[in-house]
PDB file of C-alpha atoms and ligand atoms in Angstrom:
ATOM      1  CA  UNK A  28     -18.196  16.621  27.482  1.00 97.00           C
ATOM      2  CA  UNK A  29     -16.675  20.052  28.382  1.00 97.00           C
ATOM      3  CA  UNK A  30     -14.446  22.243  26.246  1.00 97.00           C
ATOM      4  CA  UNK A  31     -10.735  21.641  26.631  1.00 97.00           C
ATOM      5  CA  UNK A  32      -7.806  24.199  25.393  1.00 96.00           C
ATOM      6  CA  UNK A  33      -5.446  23.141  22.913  1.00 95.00           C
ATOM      7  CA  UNK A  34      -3.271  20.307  23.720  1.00 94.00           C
ATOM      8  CA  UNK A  35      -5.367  18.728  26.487  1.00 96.00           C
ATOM      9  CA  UNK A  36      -6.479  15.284  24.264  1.00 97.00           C
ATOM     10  CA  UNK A  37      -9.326  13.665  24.848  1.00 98.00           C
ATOM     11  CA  UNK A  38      -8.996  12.819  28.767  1.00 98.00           C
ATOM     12  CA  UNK A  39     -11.665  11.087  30.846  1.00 98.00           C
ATOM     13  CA  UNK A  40     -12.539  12.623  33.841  1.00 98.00           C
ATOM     14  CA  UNK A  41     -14.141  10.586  36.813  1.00 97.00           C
ATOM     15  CA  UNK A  42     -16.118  13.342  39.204  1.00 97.00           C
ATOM     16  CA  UNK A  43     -16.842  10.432  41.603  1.00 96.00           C
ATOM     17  CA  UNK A  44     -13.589   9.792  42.326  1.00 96.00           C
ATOM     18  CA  UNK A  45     -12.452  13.203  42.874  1.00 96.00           C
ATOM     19  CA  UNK A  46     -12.003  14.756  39.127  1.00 96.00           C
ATOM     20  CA  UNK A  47      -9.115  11.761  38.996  1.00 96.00           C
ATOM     21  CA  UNK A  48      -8.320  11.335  34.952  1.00 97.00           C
ATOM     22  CA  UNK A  49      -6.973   9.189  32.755  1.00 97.00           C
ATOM     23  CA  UNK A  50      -6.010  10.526  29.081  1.00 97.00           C
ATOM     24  CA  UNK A  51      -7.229   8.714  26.042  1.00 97.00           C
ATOM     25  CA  UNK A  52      -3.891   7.250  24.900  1.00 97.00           C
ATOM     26  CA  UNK A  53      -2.196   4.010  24.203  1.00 96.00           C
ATOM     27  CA  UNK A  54      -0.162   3.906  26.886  1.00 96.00           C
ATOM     28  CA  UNK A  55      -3.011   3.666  29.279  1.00 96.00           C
ATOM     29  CA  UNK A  56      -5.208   0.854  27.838  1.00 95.00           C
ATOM     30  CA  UNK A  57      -5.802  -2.012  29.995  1.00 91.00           C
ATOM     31  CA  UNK A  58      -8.364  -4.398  30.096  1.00 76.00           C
ATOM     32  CA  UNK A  59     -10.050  -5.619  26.848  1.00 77.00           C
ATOM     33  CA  UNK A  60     -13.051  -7.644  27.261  1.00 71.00           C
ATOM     34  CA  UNK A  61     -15.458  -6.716  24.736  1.00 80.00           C
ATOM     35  CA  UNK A  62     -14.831  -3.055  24.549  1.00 89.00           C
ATOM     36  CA  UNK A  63     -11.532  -0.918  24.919  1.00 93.00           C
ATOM     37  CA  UNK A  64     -10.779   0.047  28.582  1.00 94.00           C
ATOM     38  CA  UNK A  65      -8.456   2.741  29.963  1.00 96.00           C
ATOM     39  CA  UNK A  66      -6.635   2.696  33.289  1.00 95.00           C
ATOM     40  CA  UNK A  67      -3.597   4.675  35.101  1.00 95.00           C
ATOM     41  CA  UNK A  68      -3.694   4.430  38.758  1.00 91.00           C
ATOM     42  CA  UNK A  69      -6.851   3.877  40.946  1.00 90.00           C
ATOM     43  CA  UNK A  70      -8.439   5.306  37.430  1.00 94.00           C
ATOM     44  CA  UNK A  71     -10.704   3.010  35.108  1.00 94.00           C
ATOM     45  CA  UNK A  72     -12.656   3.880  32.134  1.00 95.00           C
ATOM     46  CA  UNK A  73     -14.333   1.407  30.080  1.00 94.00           C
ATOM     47  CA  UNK A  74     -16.042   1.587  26.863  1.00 94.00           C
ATOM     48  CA  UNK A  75     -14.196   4.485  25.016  1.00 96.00           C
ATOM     49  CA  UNK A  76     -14.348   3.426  21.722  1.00 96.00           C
ATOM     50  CA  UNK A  77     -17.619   4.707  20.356  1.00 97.00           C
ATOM     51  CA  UNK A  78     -16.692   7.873  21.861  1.00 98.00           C
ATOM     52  CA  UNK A  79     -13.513   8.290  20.724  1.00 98.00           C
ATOM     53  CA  UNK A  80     -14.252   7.516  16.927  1.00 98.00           C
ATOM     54  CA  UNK A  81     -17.421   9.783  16.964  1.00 98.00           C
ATOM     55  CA  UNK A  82     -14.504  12.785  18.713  1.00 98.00           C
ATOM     56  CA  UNK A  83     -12.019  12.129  16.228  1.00 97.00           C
ATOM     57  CA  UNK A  84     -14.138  11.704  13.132  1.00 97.00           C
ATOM     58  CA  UNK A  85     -15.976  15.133  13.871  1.00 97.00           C
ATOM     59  CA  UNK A  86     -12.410  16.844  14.375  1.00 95.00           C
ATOM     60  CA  UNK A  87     -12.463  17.159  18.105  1.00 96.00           C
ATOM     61  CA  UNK A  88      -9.090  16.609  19.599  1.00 96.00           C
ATOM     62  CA  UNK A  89      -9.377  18.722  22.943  1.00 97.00           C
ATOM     63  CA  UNK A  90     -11.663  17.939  25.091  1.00 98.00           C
ATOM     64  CA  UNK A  91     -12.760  16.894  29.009  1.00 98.00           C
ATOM     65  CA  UNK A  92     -15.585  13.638  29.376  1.00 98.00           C
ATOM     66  CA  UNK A  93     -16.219  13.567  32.961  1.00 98.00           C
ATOM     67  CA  UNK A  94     -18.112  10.007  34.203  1.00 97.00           C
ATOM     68  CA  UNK A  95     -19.774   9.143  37.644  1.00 96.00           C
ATOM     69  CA  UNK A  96     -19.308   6.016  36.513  1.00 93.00           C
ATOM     70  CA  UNK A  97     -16.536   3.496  35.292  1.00 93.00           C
ATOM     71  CA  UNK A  98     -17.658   3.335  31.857  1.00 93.00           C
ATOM     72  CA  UNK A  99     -18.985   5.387  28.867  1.00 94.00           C
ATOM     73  CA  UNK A 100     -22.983   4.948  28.659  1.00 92.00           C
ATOM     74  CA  UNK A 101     -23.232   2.469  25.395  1.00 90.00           C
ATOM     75  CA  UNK A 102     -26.612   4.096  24.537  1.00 91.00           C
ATOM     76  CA  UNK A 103     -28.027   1.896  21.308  1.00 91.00           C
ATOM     77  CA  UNK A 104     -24.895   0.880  20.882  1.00 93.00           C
ATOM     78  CA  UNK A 105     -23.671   3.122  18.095  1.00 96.00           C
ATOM     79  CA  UNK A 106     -21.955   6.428  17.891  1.00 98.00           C
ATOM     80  CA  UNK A 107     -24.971   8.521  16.613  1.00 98.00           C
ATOM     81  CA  UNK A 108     -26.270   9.303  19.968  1.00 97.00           C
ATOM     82  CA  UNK A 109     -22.662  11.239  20.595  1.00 98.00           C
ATOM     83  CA  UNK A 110     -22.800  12.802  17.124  1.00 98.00           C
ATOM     84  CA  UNK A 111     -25.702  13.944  17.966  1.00 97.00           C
ATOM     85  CA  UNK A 112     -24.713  15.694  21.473  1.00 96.00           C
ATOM     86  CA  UNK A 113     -21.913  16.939  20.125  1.00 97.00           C
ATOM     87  CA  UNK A 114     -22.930  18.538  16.620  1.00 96.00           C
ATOM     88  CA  UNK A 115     -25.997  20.162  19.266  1.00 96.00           C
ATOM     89  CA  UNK A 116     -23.729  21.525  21.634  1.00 96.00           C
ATOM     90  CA  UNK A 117     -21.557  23.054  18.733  1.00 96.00           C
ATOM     91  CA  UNK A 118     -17.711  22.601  18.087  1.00 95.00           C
ATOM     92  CA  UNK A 119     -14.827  25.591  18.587  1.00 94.00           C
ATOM     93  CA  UNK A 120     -12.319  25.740  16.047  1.00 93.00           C
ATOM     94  CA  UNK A 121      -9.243  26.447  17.935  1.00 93.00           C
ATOM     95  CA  UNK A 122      -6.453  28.901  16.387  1.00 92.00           C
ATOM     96  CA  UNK A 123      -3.767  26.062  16.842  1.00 92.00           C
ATOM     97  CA  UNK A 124      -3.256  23.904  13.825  1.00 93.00           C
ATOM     98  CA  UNK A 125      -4.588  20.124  13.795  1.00 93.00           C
ATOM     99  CA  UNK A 126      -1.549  17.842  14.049  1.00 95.00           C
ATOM    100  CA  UNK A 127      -2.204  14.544  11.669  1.00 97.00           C
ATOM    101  CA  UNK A 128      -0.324  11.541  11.547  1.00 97.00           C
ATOM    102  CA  UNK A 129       0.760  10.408   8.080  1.00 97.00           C
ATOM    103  CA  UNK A 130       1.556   6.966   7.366  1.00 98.00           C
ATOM    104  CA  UNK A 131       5.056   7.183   5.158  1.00 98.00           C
ATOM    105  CA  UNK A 132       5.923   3.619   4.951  1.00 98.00           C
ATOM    106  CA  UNK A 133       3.210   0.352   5.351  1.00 98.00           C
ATOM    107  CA  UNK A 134       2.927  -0.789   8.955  1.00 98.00           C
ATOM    108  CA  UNK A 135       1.460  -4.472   9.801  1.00 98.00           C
ATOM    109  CA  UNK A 136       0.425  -6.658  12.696  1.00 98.00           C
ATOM    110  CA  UNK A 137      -0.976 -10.700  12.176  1.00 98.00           C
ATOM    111  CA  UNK A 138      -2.068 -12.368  15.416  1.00 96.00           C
ATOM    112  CA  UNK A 139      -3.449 -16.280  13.404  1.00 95.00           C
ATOM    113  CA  UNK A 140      -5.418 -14.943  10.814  1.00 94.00           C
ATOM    114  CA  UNK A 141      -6.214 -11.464  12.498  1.00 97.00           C
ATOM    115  CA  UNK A 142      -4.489  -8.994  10.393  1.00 98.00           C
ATOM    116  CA  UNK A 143      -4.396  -4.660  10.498  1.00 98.00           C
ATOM    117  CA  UNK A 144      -2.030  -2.614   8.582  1.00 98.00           C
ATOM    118  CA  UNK A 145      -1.739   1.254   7.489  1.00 98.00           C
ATOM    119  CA  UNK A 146      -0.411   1.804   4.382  1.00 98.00           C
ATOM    120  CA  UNK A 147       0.396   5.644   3.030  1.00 98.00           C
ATOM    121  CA  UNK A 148      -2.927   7.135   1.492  1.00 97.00           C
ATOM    122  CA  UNK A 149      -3.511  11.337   1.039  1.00 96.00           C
ATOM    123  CA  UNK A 150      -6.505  10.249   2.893  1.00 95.00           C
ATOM    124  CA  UNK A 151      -7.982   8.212   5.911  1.00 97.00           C
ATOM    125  CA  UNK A 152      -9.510   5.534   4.524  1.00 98.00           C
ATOM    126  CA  UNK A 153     -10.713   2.592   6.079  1.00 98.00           C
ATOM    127  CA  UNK A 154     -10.890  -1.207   4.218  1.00 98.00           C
ATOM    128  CA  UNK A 155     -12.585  -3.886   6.722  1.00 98.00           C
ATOM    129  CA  UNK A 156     -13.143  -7.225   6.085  1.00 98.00           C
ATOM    130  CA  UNK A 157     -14.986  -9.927   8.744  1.00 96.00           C
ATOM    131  CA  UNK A 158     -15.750 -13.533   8.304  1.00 93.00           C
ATOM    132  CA  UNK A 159     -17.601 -15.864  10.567  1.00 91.00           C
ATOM    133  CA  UNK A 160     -19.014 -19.824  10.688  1.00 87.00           C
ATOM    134  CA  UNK A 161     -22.482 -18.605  10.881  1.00 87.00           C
ATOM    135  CA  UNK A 162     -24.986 -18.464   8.321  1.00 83.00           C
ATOM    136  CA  UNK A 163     -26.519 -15.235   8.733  1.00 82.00           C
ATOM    137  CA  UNK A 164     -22.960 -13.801   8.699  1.00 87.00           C
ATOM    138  CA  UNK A 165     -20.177 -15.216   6.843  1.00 88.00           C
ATOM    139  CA  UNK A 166     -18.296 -12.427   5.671  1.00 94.00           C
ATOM    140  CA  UNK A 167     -18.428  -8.546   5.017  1.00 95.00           C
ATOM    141  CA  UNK A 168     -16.389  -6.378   3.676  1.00 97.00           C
ATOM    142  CA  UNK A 169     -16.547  -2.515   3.103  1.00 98.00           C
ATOM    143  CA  UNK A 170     -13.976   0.022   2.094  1.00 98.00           C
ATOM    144  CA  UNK A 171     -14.518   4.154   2.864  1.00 98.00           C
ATOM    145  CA  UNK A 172     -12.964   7.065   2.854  1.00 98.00           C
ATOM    146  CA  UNK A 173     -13.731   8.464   5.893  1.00 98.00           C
ATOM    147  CA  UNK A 174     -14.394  12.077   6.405  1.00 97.00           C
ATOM    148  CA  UNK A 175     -16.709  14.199   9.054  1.00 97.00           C
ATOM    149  CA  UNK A 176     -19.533  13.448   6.725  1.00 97.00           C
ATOM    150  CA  UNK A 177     -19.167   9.635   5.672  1.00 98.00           C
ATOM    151  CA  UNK A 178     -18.589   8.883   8.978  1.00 98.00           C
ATOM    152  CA  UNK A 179     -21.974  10.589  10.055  1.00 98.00           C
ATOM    153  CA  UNK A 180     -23.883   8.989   7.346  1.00 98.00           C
ATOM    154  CA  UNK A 181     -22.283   5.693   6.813  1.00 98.00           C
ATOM    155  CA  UNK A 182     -20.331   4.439  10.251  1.00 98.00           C
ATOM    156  CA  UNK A 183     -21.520   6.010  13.268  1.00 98.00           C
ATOM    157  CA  UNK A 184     -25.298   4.652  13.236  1.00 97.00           C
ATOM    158  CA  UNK A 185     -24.404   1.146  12.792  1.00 97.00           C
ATOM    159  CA  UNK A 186     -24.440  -1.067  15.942  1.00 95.00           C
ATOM    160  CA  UNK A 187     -22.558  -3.211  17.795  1.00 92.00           C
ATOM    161  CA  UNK A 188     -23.354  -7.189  17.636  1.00 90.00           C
ATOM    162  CA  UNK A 189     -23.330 -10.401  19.308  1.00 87.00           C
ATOM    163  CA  UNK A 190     -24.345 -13.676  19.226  1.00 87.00           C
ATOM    164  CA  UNK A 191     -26.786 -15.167  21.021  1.00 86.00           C
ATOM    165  CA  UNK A 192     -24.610 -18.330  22.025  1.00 85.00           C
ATOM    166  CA  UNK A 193     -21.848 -15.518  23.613  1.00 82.00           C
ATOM    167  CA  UNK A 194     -25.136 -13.949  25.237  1.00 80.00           C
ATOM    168  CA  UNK A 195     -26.211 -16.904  27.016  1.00 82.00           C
ATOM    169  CA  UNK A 196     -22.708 -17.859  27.747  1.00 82.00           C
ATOM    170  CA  UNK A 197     -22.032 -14.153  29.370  1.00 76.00           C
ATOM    171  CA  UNK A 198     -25.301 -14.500  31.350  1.00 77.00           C
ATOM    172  CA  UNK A 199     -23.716 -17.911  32.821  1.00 81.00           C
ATOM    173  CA  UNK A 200     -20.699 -16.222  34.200  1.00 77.00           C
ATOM    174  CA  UNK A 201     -23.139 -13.626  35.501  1.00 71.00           C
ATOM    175  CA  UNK A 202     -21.821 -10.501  32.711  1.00 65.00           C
ATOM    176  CA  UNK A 203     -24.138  -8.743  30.620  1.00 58.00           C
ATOM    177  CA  UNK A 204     -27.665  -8.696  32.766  1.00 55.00           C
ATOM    178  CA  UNK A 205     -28.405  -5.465  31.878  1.00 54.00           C
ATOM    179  CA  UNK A 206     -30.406  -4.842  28.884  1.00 50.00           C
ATOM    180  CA  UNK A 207     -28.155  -6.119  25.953  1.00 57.00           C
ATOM    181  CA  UNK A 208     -31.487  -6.641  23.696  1.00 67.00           C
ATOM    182  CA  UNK A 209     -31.167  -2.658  23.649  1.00 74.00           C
ATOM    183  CA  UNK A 210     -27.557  -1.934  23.273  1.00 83.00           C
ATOM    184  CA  UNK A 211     -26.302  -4.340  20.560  1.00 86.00           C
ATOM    185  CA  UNK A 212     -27.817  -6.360  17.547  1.00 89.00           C
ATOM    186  CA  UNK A 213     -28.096  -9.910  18.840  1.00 87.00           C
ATOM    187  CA  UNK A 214     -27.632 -12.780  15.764  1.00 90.00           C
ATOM    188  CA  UNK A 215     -29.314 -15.837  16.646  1.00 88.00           C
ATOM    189  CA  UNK A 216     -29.336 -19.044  14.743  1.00 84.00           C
ATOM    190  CA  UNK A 217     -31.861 -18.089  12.184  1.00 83.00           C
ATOM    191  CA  UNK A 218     -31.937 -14.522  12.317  1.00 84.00           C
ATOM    192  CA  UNK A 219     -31.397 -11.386  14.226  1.00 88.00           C
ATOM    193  CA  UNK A 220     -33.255 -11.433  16.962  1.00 84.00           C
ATOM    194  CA  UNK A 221     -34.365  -7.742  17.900  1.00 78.00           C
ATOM    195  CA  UNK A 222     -34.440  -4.161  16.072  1.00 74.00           C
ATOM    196  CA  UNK A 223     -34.134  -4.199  12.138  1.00 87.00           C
ATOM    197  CA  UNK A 224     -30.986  -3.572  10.606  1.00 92.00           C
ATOM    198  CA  UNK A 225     -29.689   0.090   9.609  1.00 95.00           C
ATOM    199  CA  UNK A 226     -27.555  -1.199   7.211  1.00 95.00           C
ATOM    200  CA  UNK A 227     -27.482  -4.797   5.167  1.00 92.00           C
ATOM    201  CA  UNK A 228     -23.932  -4.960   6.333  1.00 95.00           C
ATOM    202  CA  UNK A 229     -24.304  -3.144   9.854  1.00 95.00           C
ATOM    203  CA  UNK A 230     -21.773  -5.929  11.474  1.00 95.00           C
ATOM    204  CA  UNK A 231     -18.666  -4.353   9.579  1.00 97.00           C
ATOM    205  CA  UNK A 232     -19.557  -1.117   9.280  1.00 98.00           C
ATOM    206  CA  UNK A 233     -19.797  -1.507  13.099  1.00 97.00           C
ATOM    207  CA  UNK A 234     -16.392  -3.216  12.830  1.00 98.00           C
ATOM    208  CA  UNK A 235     -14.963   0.241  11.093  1.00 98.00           C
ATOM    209  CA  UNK A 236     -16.698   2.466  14.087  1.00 98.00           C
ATOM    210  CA  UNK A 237     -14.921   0.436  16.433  1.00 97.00           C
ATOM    211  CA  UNK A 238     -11.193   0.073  14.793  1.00 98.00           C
ATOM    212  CA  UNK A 239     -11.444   3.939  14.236  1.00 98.00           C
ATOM    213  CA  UNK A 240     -12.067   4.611  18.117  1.00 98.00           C
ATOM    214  CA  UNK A 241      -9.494   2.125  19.115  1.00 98.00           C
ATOM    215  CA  UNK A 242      -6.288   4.106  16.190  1.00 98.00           C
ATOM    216  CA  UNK A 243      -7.733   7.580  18.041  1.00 98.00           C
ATOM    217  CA  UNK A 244      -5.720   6.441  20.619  1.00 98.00           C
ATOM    218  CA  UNK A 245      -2.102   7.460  19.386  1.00 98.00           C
ATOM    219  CA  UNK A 246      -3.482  11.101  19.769  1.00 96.00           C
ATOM    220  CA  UNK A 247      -3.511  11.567  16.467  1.00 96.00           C
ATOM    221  CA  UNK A 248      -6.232  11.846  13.340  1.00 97.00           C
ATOM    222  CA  UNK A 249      -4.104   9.444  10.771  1.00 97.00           C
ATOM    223  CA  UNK A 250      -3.787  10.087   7.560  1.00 97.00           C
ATOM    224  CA  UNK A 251      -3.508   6.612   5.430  1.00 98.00           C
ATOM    225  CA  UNK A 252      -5.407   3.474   4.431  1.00 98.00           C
ATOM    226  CA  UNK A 253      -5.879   1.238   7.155  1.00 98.00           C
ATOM    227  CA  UNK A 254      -6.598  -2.576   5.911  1.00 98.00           C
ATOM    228  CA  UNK A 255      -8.266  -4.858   8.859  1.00 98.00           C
ATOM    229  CA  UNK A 256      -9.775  -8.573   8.517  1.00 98.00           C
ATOM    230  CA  UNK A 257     -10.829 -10.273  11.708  1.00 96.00           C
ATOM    231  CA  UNK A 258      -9.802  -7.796  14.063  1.00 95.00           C
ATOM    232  CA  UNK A 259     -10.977  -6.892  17.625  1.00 94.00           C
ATOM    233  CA  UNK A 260     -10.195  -4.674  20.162  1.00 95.00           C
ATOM    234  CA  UNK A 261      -7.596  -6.357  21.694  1.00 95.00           C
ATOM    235  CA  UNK A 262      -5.512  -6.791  17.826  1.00 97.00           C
ATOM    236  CA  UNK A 263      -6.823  -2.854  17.149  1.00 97.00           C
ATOM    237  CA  UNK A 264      -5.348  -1.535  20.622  1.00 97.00           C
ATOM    238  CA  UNK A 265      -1.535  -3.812  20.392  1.00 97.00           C
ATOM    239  CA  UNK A 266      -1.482  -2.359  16.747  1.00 98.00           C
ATOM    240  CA  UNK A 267      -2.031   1.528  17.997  1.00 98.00           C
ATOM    241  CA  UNK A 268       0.622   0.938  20.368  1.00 97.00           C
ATOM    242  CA  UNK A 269       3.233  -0.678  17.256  1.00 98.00           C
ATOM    243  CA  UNK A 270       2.466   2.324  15.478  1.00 98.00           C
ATOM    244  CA  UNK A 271       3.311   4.980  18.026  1.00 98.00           C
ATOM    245  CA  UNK A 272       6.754   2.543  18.434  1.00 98.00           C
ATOM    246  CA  UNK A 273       7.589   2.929  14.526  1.00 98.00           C
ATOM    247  CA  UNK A 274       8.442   6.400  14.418  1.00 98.00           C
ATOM    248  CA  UNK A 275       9.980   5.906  11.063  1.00 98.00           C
ATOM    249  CA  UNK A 276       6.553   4.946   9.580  1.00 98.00           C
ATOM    250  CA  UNK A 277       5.103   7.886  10.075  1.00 98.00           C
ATOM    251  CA  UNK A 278       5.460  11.859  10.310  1.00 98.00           C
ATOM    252  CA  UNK A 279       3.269  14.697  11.980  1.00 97.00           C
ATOM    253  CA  UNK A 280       1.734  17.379   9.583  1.00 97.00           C
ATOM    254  CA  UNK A 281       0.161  20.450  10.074  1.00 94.00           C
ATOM    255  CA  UNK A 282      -3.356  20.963   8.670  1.00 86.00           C
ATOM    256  CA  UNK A 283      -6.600  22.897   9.504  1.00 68.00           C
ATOM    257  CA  UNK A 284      -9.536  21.642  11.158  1.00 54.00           C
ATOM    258  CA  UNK A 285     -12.600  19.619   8.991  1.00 49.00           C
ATOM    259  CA  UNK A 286     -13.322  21.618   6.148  1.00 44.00           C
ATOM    260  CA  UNK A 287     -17.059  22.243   6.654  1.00 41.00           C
ATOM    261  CA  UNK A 288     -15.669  24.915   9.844  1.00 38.00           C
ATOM    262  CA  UNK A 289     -15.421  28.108   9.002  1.00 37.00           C
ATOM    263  CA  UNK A 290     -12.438  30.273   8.433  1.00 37.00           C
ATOM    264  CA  UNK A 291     -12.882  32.339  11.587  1.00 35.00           C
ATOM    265  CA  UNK A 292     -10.806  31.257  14.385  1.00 33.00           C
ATOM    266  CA  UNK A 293     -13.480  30.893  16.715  1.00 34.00           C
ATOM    267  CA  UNK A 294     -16.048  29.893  14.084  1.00 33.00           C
ATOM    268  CA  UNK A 295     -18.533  27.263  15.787  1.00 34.00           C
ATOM    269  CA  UNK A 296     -18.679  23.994  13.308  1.00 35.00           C
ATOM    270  CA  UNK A 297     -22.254  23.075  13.580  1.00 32.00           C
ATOM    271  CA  UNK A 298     -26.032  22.879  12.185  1.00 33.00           C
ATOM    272  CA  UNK A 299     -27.100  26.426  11.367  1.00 33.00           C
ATOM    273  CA  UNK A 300     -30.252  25.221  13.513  1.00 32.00           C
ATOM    274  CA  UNK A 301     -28.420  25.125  16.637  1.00 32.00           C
ATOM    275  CA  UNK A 302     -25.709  27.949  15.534  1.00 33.00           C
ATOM    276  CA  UNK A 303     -27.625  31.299  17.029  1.00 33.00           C
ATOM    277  CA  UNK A 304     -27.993  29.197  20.280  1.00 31.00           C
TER     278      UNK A 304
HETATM  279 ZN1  LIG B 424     -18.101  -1.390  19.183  1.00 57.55          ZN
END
């Protein structure tokens, strides 16, 4: 990750191809399968969506990611790894103002029973609800206000998760060889089969780290409640782009960076450990 000025985004940066990039917005999403991908041109990017929730929820909307590779390390499968790169390496507060989106009117997507909506809130909140036909995990539900700090403590350390049948069934078409056991929480039939939870209801907690990544794509934080029940990337991602569409829903404001930066404009947003460095 490398320092950006004002207005850049979030772009992805591929050194092995040259320094080609691809910015991290709606319009260039393409290819879903299991994570969110990115494309434009010759450019692909895969596996943005732990990054991009751990950048927006730490107020971080400039910046470069260069990859020698077509997608985003997964690490343990969480954001916390990122958080904790990026709260090392220290945060500039830039003297441009933060643009937020806030949600005026409700917006609403149903694919089956998939549902997402954004309804006007004086804060980003988050409600998610999942439900499966599997007896370690039926349903979970979790609502939070999400803010630089309850996203550090509550969302970014929980995992993503699979089931053992889509393992084995991945592994058949040849996908997913390399080391799943460390990168995601695998649910067999009667229990989970490696690592002990971080949280009783990791799965949608998880499920909130992911839907926040995927909304950081309309370039925007968002200020509003945004209600999700069965979603994935694919529902997350065609709902980001319905929301850019409804211009009507929503308005841009003016506010100043996370409140735990200083009031310096350069002031450096991070541990006082790591501050003098
Ligand atoms: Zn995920």
């Amino acid at each position: 990750m490398k320092p950006a000025p004002a207005d850049t985004g979030v772009r992805f940066r591929r050194s092995d191809l040259g320094g080609l990039e691809v910015a991290a917005t709606v319009q260039h999403v393409g290819g879903i399968n299991y994570a969110t991908g990115l494309t434009r041109d010759a450019v692909r990017v895969d596996t943005v969506e732990h990054l991009l929730a751990a950048l927006v929820s730490l107020g971080i909307d400039n910046v470069i990611v260069e990859l020698n590779s077509p997608e985003v390390p997964i690490m343990d499968g969480s954001a916390a790894p990122f958080i904790y790169l990026i709260q090392e390496a220290g945060v500039k507060q830039l003297s441009s103002p933060r643009r937020y989106m806030k949600i005026l009117r409700p917006i609403a997507l149903s694919r089956g029973d998939k549902r997402i909506a954004l309804y006007p809130s004086d804060h980003f909140k988050v409600t998610y609800s999942i439900a499966y036909d599997h007896p370690l995990l039926r349903h979970q539900s979790r609502t939070l206000r999400i803010t630089e700090e309850s996203f550090v403590e509550e969302i970014a350390p929980a995992r993503t998760y699979t089931f053992l049948k889509e393992v084995e069934m991945l592994r058949q078409q040849g996908l997913a060889l390399g080391g799943s056991l460390e990168n995601a929480v695998v649910i067999g039939d009667t229990g989970v089969l490696n690592h002990a939870l971080r949280f009783d209801d990791e799965f949608v907690r998880h499920k909130i780290l992911d839907v926040i990544g995927d909304m950081a794509l309309v370039g925007h934080p968002v200020i509003g409640h945004l209600v999700a029940h069965r979603g994935g990337h694919a529902l997350h991602t065609a709902f980001a782009a319905q929301v850019l569409e409804e211009t009507d829903a929503w308005t841009l404001v003016e506010g100043t960076a996370a409140p735990s930066t200083g009031d310096a404009a350069d002031a450096v947003s991070a541990p006082d450990a790591v501050r003098a460095s």
